[in-house]
């Protein structure tokens, strides 16, 4: 909460840049250090991570916030701002004291992602490509999109393509999967949702075993950079 005459700070990053941090929960380094480093994060984040019963769910959320911590350090934002994460009406997280700093977290299996930007509403989503019963999710999609999925050369891959696209768009828009997702209009990379136009880009530079999509407003000359966090002890 901001009190008195305290001013909100400005986040200094190129307006047309998006940085994507990522890391894996696999490996001895992670397994040896994650619980100790979790204890160094704000108690609210610790509680959020530990409310999940499965250790794997705790780990990937811890890693997501560790990536966010690394992003704050890289961009000269005090890491104590992790204590000032608030939630919007639709549970979209943001930093109270840095309104220009936008971030989006996503996790699947042992991969965690954190995308950040200045002044750009962004959303990122990742899913491990695994065999599932896609019919269980039919009601999520419009009739038109569902037909495109099941008539595609690989319905499973097409399903993950559309699923992560929708998740990324709704995260960027700020209402999550509870919004009017069947009204999303697809035109290749351009997406219309809730009377807003978005660009959605598939991220292929990280891991081909996953489908990853990044959503941001339609602007020119966007730059996307990637940073993998390898050594937890250095964060």
mmCIF file of N, CA, C and O in Angstrom, residues 65 85 129 159 195-196 216:
data_model
loop_
_atom_site.group_PDB
_atom_site.id
_atom_site.type_symbol
_atom_site.label_atom_id
_atom_site.label_comp_id
_atom_site.label_asym_id
_atom_site.label_seq_id
_atom_site.Cartn_x
_atom_site.Cartn_y
_atom_site.Cartn_z
ATOM 1 N N UNK A 65 8.633 -17.188 -9.112
ATOM 2 C CA UNK A 65 8.905 -15.976 -8.343
ATOM 3 C C UNK A 65 10.401 -15.704 -8.227
ATOM 4 O O UNK A 65 10.820 -14.545 -8.102
ATOM 5 N N UNK A 85 3.375 -7.163 -4.016
ATOM 6 C CA UNK A 85 2.601 -7.700 -5.132
ATOM 7 C C UNK A 85 1.124 -7.682 -4.748
ATOM 8 O O UNK A 85 0.732 -8.222 -3.711
ATOM 9 N N UNK A 129 3.650 -30.604 -23.983
ATOM 10 C CA UNK A 129 2.876 -31.364 -24.962
ATOM 11 C C UNK A 129 2.817 -32.820 -24.513
ATOM 12 O O UNK A 129 3.817 -33.540 -24.529
ATOM 13 N N UNK A 159 -4.574 -28.354 -30.519
ATOM 14 C CA UNK A 159 -5.220 -28.041 -29.245
ATOM 15 C C UNK A 159 -4.307 -27.197 -28.372
ATOM 16 O O UNK A 159 -4.713 -26.154 -27.844
ATOM 17 N N UNK A 195 -12.860 -6.334 -27.419
ATOM 18 C CA UNK A 195 -12.732 -5.075 -28.160
ATOM 19 C C UNK A 195 -11.308 -4.528 -28.188
ATOM 20 O O UNK A 195 -11.100 -3.338 -28.425
ATOM 21 N N UNK A 196 -10.326 -5.380 -27.937
ATOM 22 C CA UNK A 196 -8.924 -4.988 -28.037
ATOM 23 C C UNK A 196 -8.227 -5.885 -29.054
ATOM 24 O O UNK A 196 -8.593 -7.045 -29.224
ATOM 25 N N UNK A 216 0.977 -9.584 -26.590
ATOM 26 C CA UNK A 216 1.269 -8.184 -26.291
ATOM 27 C C UNK A 216 0.491 -7.298 -27.261
ATOM 28 O O UNK A 216 -0.008 -7.778 -28.289
#
